[in-house]
mmCIF file of C-alpha atoms in Angstrom:
data_model
loop_
_atom_site.group_PDB
_atom_site.id
_atom_site.type_symbol
_atom_site.label_atom_id
_atom_site.label_comp_id
_atom_site.label_asym_id
_atom_site.label_seq_id
_atom_site.Cartn_x
_atom_site.Cartn_y
_atom_site.Cartn_z
ATOM 1 C CA MET I 1 -45.275 52.911 17.945
ATOM 2 C CA PRO I 2 -46.351 54.333 21.336
ATOM 3 C CA THR I 3 -44.174 53.426 24.291
ATOM 4 C CA ASP I 4 -47.142 51.917 26.137
ATOM 5 C CA LEU I 5 -46.797 48.794 23.953
ATOM 6 C CA THR I 6 -43.442 47.903 25.468
ATOM 7 C CA PHE I 7 -45.001 44.692 26.830
ATOM 8 C CA LEU I 8 -44.845 43.249 23.291
ATOM 9 C CA SER I 9 -42.071 40.882 24.287
ATOM 10 C CA ARG I 10 -42.300 37.110 24.090
ATOM 11 C CA LYS I 11 -39.890 36.856 26.997
ATOM 12 C CA ASN I 12 -42.165 38.869 29.306
ATOM 13 C CA LEU I 13 -45.546 37.850 27.920
ATOM 14 C CA GLY I 14 -46.186 35.080 30.446
ATOM 15 C CA SER I 15 -45.271 37.298 33.408
ATOM 16 C CA THR I 16 -47.332 40.332 32.354
ATOM 17 C CA SER I 17 -50.849 40.397 33.774
ATOM 18 C CA THR I 18 -53.696 40.058 31.320
ATOM 19 C CA SER I 19 -55.464 43.043 32.867
ATOM 20 C CA SER I 20 -52.469 45.342 32.313
ATOM 21 C CA ILE I 21 -52.132 44.155 28.701
ATOM 22 C CA LYS I 22 -55.805 44.886 28.059
ATOM 23 C CA GLU I 23 -55.525 48.322 29.657
ATOM 24 C CA ALA I 24 -52.498 49.224 27.517
ATOM 25 C CA LEU I 25 -54.236 47.987 24.379
ATOM 26 C CA ARG I 26 -57.386 49.993 25.135
ATOM 27 C CA THR I 27 -55.268 53.130 25.504
ATOM 28 C CA TRP I 28 -53.303 52.462 22.325
ATOM 29 C CA ILE I 29 -56.406 51.728 20.243
ATOM 30 C CA SER I 30 -58.180 54.842 21.551
ATOM 31 C CA GLU I 31 -55.190 57.064 20.765
ATOM 32 C CA SER I 32 -53.952 55.490 17.539
ATOM 33 C CA LYS I 33 -57.332 54.692 15.968
ATOM 34 C CA PRO I 34 -56.027 51.742 13.943
ATOM 35 C CA ARG I 35 -57.880 49.823 11.262
ATOM 36 C CA CYS I 36 -58.348 46.063 11.228
ATOM 37 C CA LEU I 37 -59.174 43.387 8.657
ATOM 38 C CA LYS I 38 -61.908 40.774 8.755
ATOM 39 C CA HIS I 39 -60.756 37.239 8.007
ATOM 40 C CA PRO I 40 -62.936 35.148 5.658
ATOM 41 C CA HIS I 41 -63.764 32.923 8.652
ATOM 42 C CA GLY I 42 -65.415 35.795 10.475
ATOM 43 C CA PHE I 43 -62.805 36.951 13.002
ATOM 44 C CA TYR I 44 -60.932 40.268 13.046
ATOM 45 C CA VAL I 45 -57.161 40.780 12.756
ATOM 46 C CA MET I 46 -55.423 43.966 13.910
ATOM 47 C CA LEU I 47 -51.707 44.495 13.293
ATOM 48 C CA LEU I 48 -49.978 46.066 16.312
ATOM 49 C CA GLN I 49 -46.317 45.924 15.391
ATOM 50 C CA ARG I 50 -44.144 44.422 12.677
ATOM 51 C CA ALA I 51 -40.406 44.605 13.368
ATOM 52 C CA GLY I 52 -37.372 42.477 14.073
ATOM 53 C CA GLY I 53 -38.812 39.393 12.392
ATOM 54 C CA GLU I 54 -41.918 39.490 14.595
ATOM 55 C CA GLU I 55 -45.526 40.290 13.777
ATOM 56 C CA TRP I 56 -47.688 41.219 16.763
ATOM 57 C CA ARG I 57 -51.422 41.299 16.235
ATOM 58 C CA LEU I 58 -54.802 40.938 17.898
ATOM 59 C CA HIS I 59 -57.436 38.403 16.900
ATOM 60 C CA LEU I 60 -61.077 38.859 17.854
ATOM 61 C CA TRP I 61 -63.934 36.383 17.527
ATOM 62 C CA PRO I 62 -67.075 38.354 18.497
ATOM 63 C CA ASP I 63 -69.988 36.601 20.204
ATOM 64 C CA SER I 64 -72.211 37.273 17.210
ATOM 65 C CA GLU I 65 -72.711 35.740 13.795
ATOM 66 C CA ARG I 66 -69.368 34.964 12.159
ATOM 67 C CA GLN I 67 -70.187 34.758 8.509
ATOM 68 C CA ILE I 68 -67.767 32.622 6.509
ATOM 69 C CA THR I 69 -66.857 33.791 3.013
ATOM 70 C CA GLY I 70 -64.966 31.571 0.622
ATOM 71 C CA MET I 71 -64.036 28.004 1.514
ATOM 72 C CA PRO I 72 -64.792 26.830 5.091
ATOM 73 C CA ALA I 73 -61.405 25.157 5.532
ATOM 74 C CA ARG I 74 -60.015 25.724 9.029
ATOM 75 C CA ILE I 75 -57.105 23.270 9.220
ATOM 76 C CA HIS I 76 -54.000 25.168 8.137
ATOM 77 C CA LEU I 77 -50.391 25.944 9.000
ATOM 78 C CA HIS I 78 -48.050 28.935 9.223
ATOM 79 C CA ASP I 79 -44.507 29.570 8.018
ATOM 80 C CA MET I 80 -43.696 31.178 11.388
ATOM 81 C CA HIS I 81 -43.883 30.020 14.997
ATOM 82 C CA VAL I 82 -47.008 31.292 16.764
ATOM 83 C CA THR I 83 -47.112 32.390 20.398
ATOM 84 C CA SER I 84 -50.606 33.353 21.538
ATOM 85 C CA HIS I 85 -51.998 34.731 24.808
ATOM 86 C CA LEU I 86 -55.735 34.684 25.524
ATOM 87 C CA LEU I 87 -57.007 38.040 26.735
ATOM 88 C CA LEU I 88 -60.690 37.124 26.777
ATOM 89 C CA GLY I 89 -62.900 34.082 26.331
ATOM 90 C CA GLU I 90 -62.073 30.478 25.511
ATOM 91 C CA LEU I 91 -60.426 28.644 22.642
ATOM 92 C CA THR I 92 -59.553 25.077 21.717
ATOM 93 C CA ASN I 93 -56.395 24.591 19.668
ATOM 94 C CA ILE I 94 -56.292 21.272 17.801
ATOM 95 C CA GLN I 95 -53.117 20.055 16.093
ATOM 96 C CA TYR I 96 -52.822 17.445 13.350
ATOM 97 C CA VAL I 97 -50.403 15.515 11.215
ATOM 98 C CA SER I 98 -51.247 14.678 7.617
ATOM 99 C CA ALA I 99 -50.315 11.997 5.111
ATOM 100 C CA PRO I 100 -51.063 11.598 1.396
ATOM 101 C CA VAL I 101 -53.842 9.193 0.446
ATOM 102 C CA ALA I 102 -53.576 6.640 -2.362
ATOM 103 C CA ASP I 103 -53.793 7.896 -5.933
ATOM 104 C CA GLY I 104 -57.402 8.008 -7.057
ATOM 105 C CA SER I 105 -58.768 7.893 -3.531
ATOM 106 C CA GLU I 106 -61.517 10.347 -2.618
ATOM 107 C CA SER I 107 -60.737 10.161 1.097
ATOM 108 C CA GLY I 108 -58.979 12.939 2.952
ATOM 109 C CA HIS I 109 -58.850 16.572 1.858
ATOM 110 C CA PRO I 110 -57.721 18.365 -1.291
ATOM 111 C CA VAL I 111 -54.580 20.283 -0.331
ATOM 112 C CA TYR I 112 -54.506 23.987 -1.239
ATOM 113 C CA GLU I 113 -51.447 26.217 -1.313
ATOM 114 C CA VAL I 114 -51.865 29.686 0.218
ATOM 115 C CA VAL I 115 -50.349 32.662 -1.609
ATOM 116 C CA TYR I 116 -50.397 36.333 -0.517
ATOM 117 C CA GLU I 117 -49.774 38.708 -3.410
ATOM 118 C CA GLY I 118 -48.279 41.530 -1.346
ATOM 119 C CA ASN I 119 -48.582 42.825 2.211
ATOM 120 C CA ARG I 120 -51.118 40.596 3.962
ATOM 121 C CA TYR I 121 -52.116 43.462 6.269
ATOM 122 C CA ASP I 122 -53.138 45.694 3.368
ATOM 123 C CA ARG I 123 -56.835 45.355 2.560
ATOM 124 C CA LYS I 124 -56.022 45.512 -1.164
ATOM 125 C CA THR I 125 -53.785 42.450 -1.025
ATOM 126 C CA ALA I 126 -55.346 39.361 -2.572
ATOM 127 C CA ASN I 127 -55.182 36.059 -0.709
ATOM 128 C CA THR I 128 -55.148 33.224 -3.225
ATOM 129 C CA LEU I 129 -55.769 29.523 -2.590
ATOM 130 C CA ARG I 130 -54.517 27.139 -5.300
ATOM 131 C CA ARG I 131 -55.463 23.487 -5.275
ATOM 132 C CA THR I 132 -52.558 21.094 -5.630
ATOM 133 C CA SER I 133 -52.662 17.575 -7.073
ATOM 134 C CA VAL I 134 -52.325 16.091 -3.571
ATOM 135 C CA ARG I 135 -54.981 14.784 -1.193
ATOM 136 C CA GLU I 136 -54.105 14.222 2.451
ATOM 137 C CA ALA I 137 -55.812 12.667 5.442
ATOM 138 C CA VAL I 138 -55.321 14.263 8.850
ATOM 139 C CA THR I 139 -54.942 12.706 12.287
ATOM 140 C CA GLU I 140 -55.424 14.684 15.476
ATOM 141 C CA THR I 141 -52.316 14.718 17.671
ATOM 142 C CA ASP I 142 -53.117 17.253 20.370
ATOM 143 C CA ARG I 143 -56.134 19.143 21.742
ATOM 144 C CA LEU I 144 -55.639 22.014 24.152
ATOM 145 C CA SER I 145 -58.517 23.834 25.845
ATOM 146 C CA LEU I 146 -57.539 27.369 26.831
ATOM 147 C CA GLN I 147 -59.088 30.296 28.669
ATOM 148 C CA ALA I 148 -58.260 33.921 29.401
ATOM 149 C CA GLY I 149 -54.775 34.225 30.892
ATOM 150 C CA ASP I 150 -53.367 31.137 29.139
ATOM 151 C CA THR I 151 -50.468 31.245 26.681
ATOM 152 C CA TYR I 152 -49.719 28.607 24.054
ATOM 153 C CA ARG I 153 -47.328 28.030 21.161
ATOM 154 C CA ILE I 154 -47.669 26.421 17.740
ATOM 155 C CA GLU I 155 -44.534 25.356 15.912
ATOM 156 C CA ARG I 156 -44.250 26.605 12.326
ATOM 157 C CA TYR I 157 -45.524 24.188 9.674
ATOM 158 C CA THR I 158 -47.743 22.419 12.199
ATOM 159 C CA LEU I 159 -51.291 21.847 10.999
ATOM 160 C CA HIS I 160 -53.842 23.229 13.432
ATOM 161 C CA GLU I 161 -57.225 24.849 13.831
ATOM 162 C CA ALA I 162 -58.559 27.230 16.462
ATOM 163 C CA VAL I 163 -62.107 26.416 17.574
ATOM 164 C CA VAL I 164 -64.139 29.159 19.274
ATOM 165 C CA ALA I 165 -67.756 28.588 20.318
ATOM 166 C CA ALA I 166 -70.201 30.867 18.497
ATOM 167 C CA ASP I 167 -71.579 32.321 21.733
ATOM 168 C CA VAL I 168 -68.192 33.061 23.348
ATOM 169 C CA ALA I 169 -66.333 36.282 22.555
ATOM 170 C CA THR I 170 -62.612 35.546 22.427
ATOM 171 C CA CYS I 171 -59.599 37.807 21.914
ATOM 172 C CA THR I 172 -55.973 36.728 21.593
ATOM 173 C CA LEU I 173 -52.662 38.591 21.486
ATOM 174 C CA VAL I 174 -50.549 36.820 18.870
ATOM 175 C CA CYS I 175 -46.870 36.965 17.985
ATOM 176 C CA MET I 176 -45.749 35.394 14.700
ATOM 177 C CA HIS I 177 -41.973 34.906 14.727
ATOM 178 C CA GLU I 178 -38.959 33.132 13.191
ATOM 179 C CA HIS I 179 -40.082 32.777 9.580
ATOM 180 C CA ALA I 180 -38.824 29.872 7.484
ATOM 181 C CA ASP I 181 -39.416 29.492 3.747
ATOM 182 C CA GLY I 182 -41.714 26.709 2.659
ATOM 183 C CA VAL I 183 -45.143 25.925 1.269
ATOM 184 C CA VAL I 184 -48.054 27.297 3.285
ATOM 185 C CA LYS I 185 -50.995 24.952 2.886
ATOM 186 C CA LEU I 186 -54.446 24.222 4.196
ATOM 187 C CA MET I 187 -56.741 21.233 4.104
ATOM 188 C CA GLY I 188 -59.411 22.166 1.599
ATOM 189 C CA VAL I 189 -62.998 21.138 1.006
ATOM 190 C CA ASP I 190 -64.277 19.270 -2.038
ATOM 191 C CA GLY I 191 -66.542 21.089 -4.456
ATOM 192 C CA TYR I 192 -64.606 24.357 -4.657
ATOM 193 C CA PRO I 193 -62.683 25.752 -7.654
ATOM 194 C CA GLU I 194 -59.027 24.991 -8.319
ATOM 195 C CA GLU I 195 -58.208 28.601 -7.468
ATOM 196 C CA LEU I 196 -59.969 31.016 -5.117
ATOM 197 C CA SER I 197 -58.925 34.624 -4.581
ATOM 198 C CA PHE I 198 -60.316 37.168 -2.161
ATOM 199 C CA VAL I 199 -59.440 40.325 -0.236
ATOM 200 C CA ARG I 200 -60.166 40.981 3.416
ATOM 201 C CA THR I 201 -62.579 43.768 4.290
ATOM 202 C CA GLU I 202 -61.298 46.697 6.341
ATOM 203 C CA HIS I 203 -63.025 47.851 9.541
ATOM 204 C CA ASP I 204 -62.635 50.402 12.314
ATOM 205 C CA GLY I 205 -60.339 48.969 14.977
ATOM 206 C CA SER I 206 -62.532 50.415 17.722
ATOM 207 C CA ILE I 207 -64.584 47.211 17.542
ATOM 208 C CA PHE I 208 -61.931 45.711 19.819
ATOM 209 C CA LEU I 209 -62.780 48.270 22.512
ATOM 210 C CA ASN I 210 -66.170 46.598 22.921
ATOM 211 C CA TYR I 211 -64.442 43.474 24.224
ATOM 212 C CA LEU I 212 -61.113 44.411 25.849
#
């Protein structure tokens, strides 16, 4: 990993200027020519570094059509803490708590378990969603509106969704850290199969240079 990514430190992230981060990333992308993956919800994910129990990556929501493939279920959780710094644009992070609904009730959401069958940053790795027997209703607990320069944190196993307006290009620098075993789930949508499996398409990482 080039030495110009030494700013990838959670301790120093809040004190490092957004402009210097963007400049270092532009240089690294131009020199390293990395690939990136497109998430089924239409945003791009680029892995920067994976070491020491941390996964550093870039997320990009372009200000163009974001075609959703698969199930349009945005409320989900992670098995790692998430620290995210906005480099460009605006984002609203909404957090929820969930509770099971009564047996036989059609309210709430079907709960799906998320399974990665290998390295999630490899385009050949299948991402599988398996519907459980549980339905849960969600209640919003926090809504945070963020803009370029802001940093926020999501505790592991906290349900959340990131909302980005379709006409606003947004890029975030994300650190996933401190993994803990458990079930990774998302709030599904009725009318979809019990099991869905898909792979993420691979793209030239230079798309990020159009926005940084």
